[in-house]
Amino acid sequence: MNLLYFAWVRQKTGRAEEKFELPDDITTVRELAEHLRERGGGYGEAFAELARLRAAVNQEHVSFDAPVTSEDEVAFFPPVTGG
Amino acid sequence: MIRIQPEDFDAGAEIARLNASTDVGAVATFTGHVRADDGLIALTLEHYPAMTEREIARHVAEAESRWPLLGVTIIHRVGRLVPGDRIVFVGVASSHRHAAFEACQFLMDYLKAHAPFWKQEERAGATRWVEAKSADEKAARRW
């Protein structure tokens, strides 16, 4: 799967995008975020408080309970501030 | 028409384009500018290119299903902008004013709450990501 990060999430993880081999036991956005948090370092900081994050699967806003599969593009970012 | 671009835009030319048909009786527009709040030097806008146009197109389709519209133009700039710069344009053409006013406000509220843009502020050497306002989320929910 493709993972994308924006704004301060991108700055903390240190990358805008990465390929990720989805482990079989991860089935939701929340489980994916918790897995990334366990990497520690910048990832630990970026995913410390999931309430501060939003997610999109295949370019659509989703809740953290949404399912993920190995074919998906998943993005993590702060609440949007355009306009 | 939806455009995401670093370049400036000409609001007058966009209004003229929206007024292309004699069925148009009303064109309502909103133009957002960068404010010089508390010594702001610049705003840098980042976005999620693959999602932005799709998300905005969804909002335009939603507006078209709610009001009888004859044209919609949304322009959002990205990159580094300084106080006074134009940042966003929403223009809506319809036969009558109520549809044009309401759809314009609806689109702007939705854009603020859902379109994947992020602003970083620059002040005297320090940068800070703008926090989302719950008032913006609330404004989008009233529709």
CSV table of C-alpha atoms in Angstrom, one decimal:
chain,number,residue,atom,x,y,z
A,1,MET,CA,0.0,0.0,0.0
A,2,ASN,CA,0.9,3.6,-0.4
A,3,LEU,CA,1.1,5.8,2.7
A,4,LEU,CA,1.0,9.6,2.4
A,5,TYR,CA,1.6,12.3,5.1
A,6,PHE,CA,0.8,16.0,5.0
A,7,ALA,CA,1.6,19.2,7.0
A,8,TRP,CA,3.1,18.5,10.4
A,9,VAL,CA,2.5,14.7,10.1
A,10,ARG,CA,4.9,14.8,7.1
A,11,GLN,CA,7.4,16.9,9.0
A,12,LYS,CA,7.4,14.5,12.0
A,13,THR,CA,7.6,11.3,10.0
A,14,GLY,CA,10.3,12.9,7.8
A,15,ARG,CA,8.7,11.7,4.6
A,16,ALA,CA,5.8,12.7,2.3
A,17,GLU,CA,5.2,9.2,1.0
A,18,GLU,CA,6.2,5.6,1.5
A,19,LYS,CA,5.4,2.0,0.3
A,20,PHE,CA,4.2,-0.2,3.1
A,21,GLU,CA,3.7,-4.0,3.3
A,22,LEU,CA,0.4,-4.3,5.2
A,23,PRO,CA,0.6,-7.0,7.9
A,24,ASP,CA,-2.3,-9.4,7.8
A,25,ASP,CA,-3.5,-8.5,11.3
A,26,ILE,CA,-4.1,-4.9,10.4
A,27,THR,CA,-7.6,-4.3,9.1
A,28,THR,CA,-8.5,-0.7,10.0
A,29,VAL,CA,-7.1,2.8,9.7
A,30,ARG,CA,-6.8,2.9,13.6
A,31,GLU,CA,-4.7,-0.3,13.7
A,32,LEU,CA,-2.5,1.0,10.9
A,33,ALA,CA,-2.0,4.3,12.8
A,34,GLU,CA,-1.2,2.4,16.0
A,35,HIS,CA,1.3,0.2,14.2
A,36,LEU,CA,3.1,3.3,12.7
A,37,ARG,CA,3.2,4.9,16.2
A,38,GLU,CA,5.1,1.8,17.4
A,39,ARG,CA,8.0,2.6,15.1
A,40,GLY,CA,8.8,5.4,17.6
A,41,GLY,CA,10.9,8.5,16.9
A,42,GLY,CA,9.1,10.9,14.6
A,43,TYR,CA,6.4,8.4,13.9
A,44,GLY,CA,5.8,8.0,17.6
A,45,GLU,CA,5.3,11.8,17.8
A,46,ALA,CA,3.2,12.0,14.7
A,47,PHE,CA,0.7,9.3,15.8
A,48,ALA,CA,0.8,10.0,19.6
A,49,GLU,CA,-2.7,11.4,19.7
A,50,LEU,CA,-5.0,10.0,17.0
A,51,ALA,CA,-7.6,12.6,18.0
A,52,ARG,CA,-5.4,15.3,16.4
A,53,LEU,CA,-5.2,13.4,13.1
A,54,ARG,CA,-7.5,12.8,10.1
A,55,ALA,CA,-7.3,10.1,7.5
A,56,ALA,CA,-8.3,9.4,3.9
A,57,VAL,CA,-8.4,6.1,2.1
A,58,ASN,CA,-8.2,6.3,-1.7
A,59,GLN,CA,-8.6,10.1,-1.5
A,60,GLU,CA,-11.8,10.1,0.5
A,61,HIS,CA,-12.2,11.2,4.1
A,62,VAL,CA,-12.8,8.3,6.4
A,63,SER,CA,-13.1,7.6,10.2
A,64,PHE,CA,-10.4,5.6,12.0
A,65,ASP,CA,-12.7,2.6,12.0
A,66,ALA,CA,-12.6,2.4,8.2
A,67,PRO,CA,-11.2,-0.8,6.7
A,68,VAL,CA,-7.8,-0.9,4.9
A,69,THR,CA,-6.4,-3.4,2.3
A,70,SER,CA,-3.0,-3.8,0.8
A,71,GLU,CA,-4.2,-2.1,-2.4
A,72,ASP,CA,-5.2,1.2,-0.7
A,73,GLU,CA,-3.6,4.6,-0.7
A,74,VAL,CA,-3.9,5.8,2.9
A,75,ALA,CA,-3.1,9.4,3.9
A,76,PHE,CA,-2.7,10.9,7.4
A,77,PHE,CA,-2.9,14.6,8.1
A,78,PRO,CA,-4.1,17.2,10.6
A,79,PRO,CA,-7.6,18.7,10.3
A,80,VAL,CA,-7.7,20.8,7.1
A,81,THR,CA,-7.2,24.6,7.0
A,82,GLY,CA,-7.8,25.7,3.5
A,83,GLY,CA,-9.9,28.5,2.1
B,1,MET,CA,-14.3,24.7,-13.4
B,2,ILE,CA,-11.9,23.8,-10.6
B,3,ARG,CA,-8.3,25.1,-10.6
B,4,ILE,CA,-5.6,24.5,-8.0
B,5,GLN,CA,-2.6,26.7,-8.9
B,6,PRO,CA,0.3,28.7,-7.5
B,7,GLU,CA,-0.5,31.6,-9.8
B,8,ASP,CA,-2.7,34.6,-9.0
B,9,PHE,CA,-6.1,34.9,-10.7
B,10,ASP,CA,-8.2,37.7,-12.2
B,11,ALA,CA,-11.6,37.8,-10.3
B,12,GLY,CA,-13.0,40.2,-12.9
B,13,ALA,CA,-12.2,37.8,-15.8
B,14,GLU,CA,-13.7,34.9,-13.8
B,15,ILE,CA,-16.9,36.8,-13.2
B,16,ALA,CA,-17.1,37.7,-16.9
B,17,ARG,CA,-16.7,34.0,-17.8
B,18,LEU,CA,-19.5,33.0,-15.4
B,19,ASN,CA,-21.8,35.5,-17.1
B,20,ALA,CA,-21.3,33.8,-20.4
B,21,SER,CA,-25.1,33.0,-21.0
B,22,THR,CA,-28.1,35.3,-21.1
B,23,ASP,CA,-29.9,32.9,-18.8
B,24,VAL,CA,-27.6,34.0,-16.0
B,25,GLY,CA,-29.4,36.5,-13.8
B,26,ALA,CA,-27.0,36.4,-10.8
B,27,VAL,CA,-23.3,35.8,-10.2
B,28,ALA,CA,-22.3,35.6,-6.5
B,29,THR,CA,-18.6,35.4,-5.7
B,30,PHE,CA,-16.3,35.1,-2.7
B,31,THR,CA,-12.6,36.1,-2.9
B,32,GLY,CA,-10.4,35.3,0.1
B,33,HIS,CA,-7.2,37.2,0.8
B,34,VAL,CA,-4.2,36.6,3.1
B,35,ARG,CA,-4.6,38.9,6.2
B,36,ALA,CA,-1.6,40.5,7.9
B,37,ASP,CA,-2.5,39.1,11.4
B,38,ASP,CA,0.0,39.7,14.2
B,39,GLY,CA,3.1,40.3,12.0
B,40,LEU,CA,2.4,37.5,9.5
B,41,ILE,CA,5.1,37.5,6.9
B,42,ALA,CA,3.7,34.7,4.7
B,43,LEU,CA,1.4,31.7,4.4
B,44,THR,CA,2.5,28.5,2.7
B,45,LEU,CA,-0.3,26.3,1.4
B,46,GLU,CA,0.2,22.6,1.0
B,47,HIS,CA,-2.4,20.2,-0.5
B,48,TYR,CA,-3.1,16.6,-1.4
B,49,PRO,CA,-3.2,16.9,-5.2
B,50,ALA,CA,-4.9,13.5,-6.0
B,51,MET,CA,-7.6,14.2,-3.5
B,52,THR,CA,-8.2,18.0,-3.7
B,53,GLU,CA,-9.9,18.2,-7.1
B,54,ARG,CA,-11.9,15.1,-6.4
B,55,GLU,CA,-13.1,16.4,-3.1
B,56,ILE,CA,-14.0,19.8,-4.5
B,57,ALA,CA,-15.7,18.2,-7.5
B,58,ARG,CA,-17.9,16.3,-5.0
B,59,HIS,CA,-18.9,19.5,-3.3
B,60,VAL,CA,-19.7,21.2,-6.6
B,61,ALA,CA,-21.9,18.2,-7.6
B,62,GLU,CA,-23.6,18.5,-4.2
B,63,ALA,CA,-24.2,22.2,-4.8
B,64,GLU,CA,-25.6,21.5,-8.3
B,65,SER,CA,-28.0,19.0,-6.9
B,66,ARG,CA,-29.3,21.5,-4.3
B,67,TRP,CA,-29.6,24.7,-6.4
B,68,PRO,CA,-30.3,25.3,-10.1
B,69,LEU,CA,-26.8,26.5,-11.1
B,70,LEU,CA,-25.6,27.7,-14.5
B,71,GLY,CA,-21.9,27.7,-13.7
B,72,VAL,CA,-19.4,27.2,-10.8
B,73,THR,CA,-15.7,28.3,-10.7
B,74,ILE,CA,-13.5,27.4,-7.8
B,75,ILE,CA,-9.8,28.5,-7.7
B,76,HIS,CA,-7.5,27.8,-4.8
B,77,ARG,CA,-3.9,28.9,-4.7
B,78,VAL,CA,-1.1,26.8,-3.2
B,79,GLY,CA,2.5,27.7,-2.3
B,80,ARG,CA,3.8,30.8,-0.6
B,81,LEU,CA,1.5,33.8,-0.3
B,82,VAL,CA,2.0,37.1,1.4
B,83,PRO,CA,-0.5,39.5,3.1
B,84,GLY,CA,-2.8,41.0,0.5
B,85,ASP,CA,-2.5,38.1,-1.9
B,86,ARG,CA,-5.7,36.5,-3.2
B,87,ILE,CA,-5.9,32.9,-2.0
B,88,VAL,CA,-9.3,31.5,-3.0
B,89,PHE,CA,-12.1,32.3,-5.4
B,90,VAL,CA,-15.6,30.8,-5.4
B,91,GLY,CA,-18.0,32.0,-8.1
B,92,VAL,CA,-21.5,30.8,-8.8
B,93,ALA,CA,-23.9,31.7,-11.6
B,94,SER,CA,-27.6,31.1,-11.5
B,95,SER,CA,-30.8,32.6,-12.8
B,96,HIS,CA,-31.7,34.1,-9.4
B,97,ARG,CA,-29.8,35.6,-6.5
B,98,HIS,CA,-30.9,33.3,-3.7
B,99,ALA,CA,-29.4,30.2,-5.4
B,100,ALA,CA,-26.2,32.0,-6.3
B,101,PHE,CA,-25.7,33.5,-2.8
B,102,GLU,CA,-26.5,30.2,-1.0
B,103,ALA,CA,-24.5,27.9,-3.2
B,104,CYS,CA,-21.5,30.3,-3.0
B,105,GLN,CA,-21.6,30.2,0.8
B,106,PHE,CA,-22.2,26.5,0.9
B,107,LEU,CA,-19.2,25.8,-1.3
B,108,MET,CA,-16.9,28.1,0.7
B,109,ASP,CA,-18.0,26.5,4.0
B,110,TYR,CA,-17.4,23.0,2.6
B,111,LEU,CA,-14.1,24.0,1.1
B,112,LYS,CA,-12.9,25.2,4.5
B,113,ALA,CA,-14.1,22.2,6.4
B,114,HIS,CA,-13.2,19.4,3.9
B,115,ALA,CA,-10.8,20.3,1.1
B,116,PRO,CA,-7.3,18.9,1.9
B,117,PHE,CA,-5.3,22.1,2.2
B,118,TRP,CA,-3.0,23.0,5.1
B,119,LYS,CA,-1.6,26.5,5.9
B,120,GLN,CA,1.7,27.1,7.5
B,121,GLU,CA,2.3,30.7,8.9
B,122,GLU,CA,5.6,32.4,8.9
B,123,ARG,CA,6.4,35.1,11.5
B,124,ALA,CA,9.8,36.6,12.2
B,125,GLY,CA,11.7,33.5,11.3
B,126,ALA,CA,9.3,31.1,13.1
B,127,THR,CA,6.8,28.8,11.3
B,128,ARG,CA,3.6,27.3,12.7
B,129,TRP,CA,0.8,25.2,11.2
B,130,VAL,CA,-2.6,26.8,11.4
B,131,GLU,CA,-5.0,24.9,13.7
B,132,ALA,CA,-8.4,24.1,12.3
B,133,LYS,CA,-11.2,26.1,13.9
B,134,SER,CA,-14.3,24.3,15.3
B,135,ALA,CA,-16.4,27.3,14.0
B,136,ASP,CA,-15.4,26.3,10.4
B,137,GLU,CA,-16.6,22.7,11.0
B,138,LYS,CA,-19.8,24.1,12.5
B,139,ALA,CA,-20.4,26.4,9.5
B,140,ALA,CA,-20.2,23.4,7.2
B,141,ARG,CA,-22.6,21.3,9.3
B,142,ARG,CA,-25.4,23.9,9.1
B,143,TRP,CA,-26.0,22.8,5.4
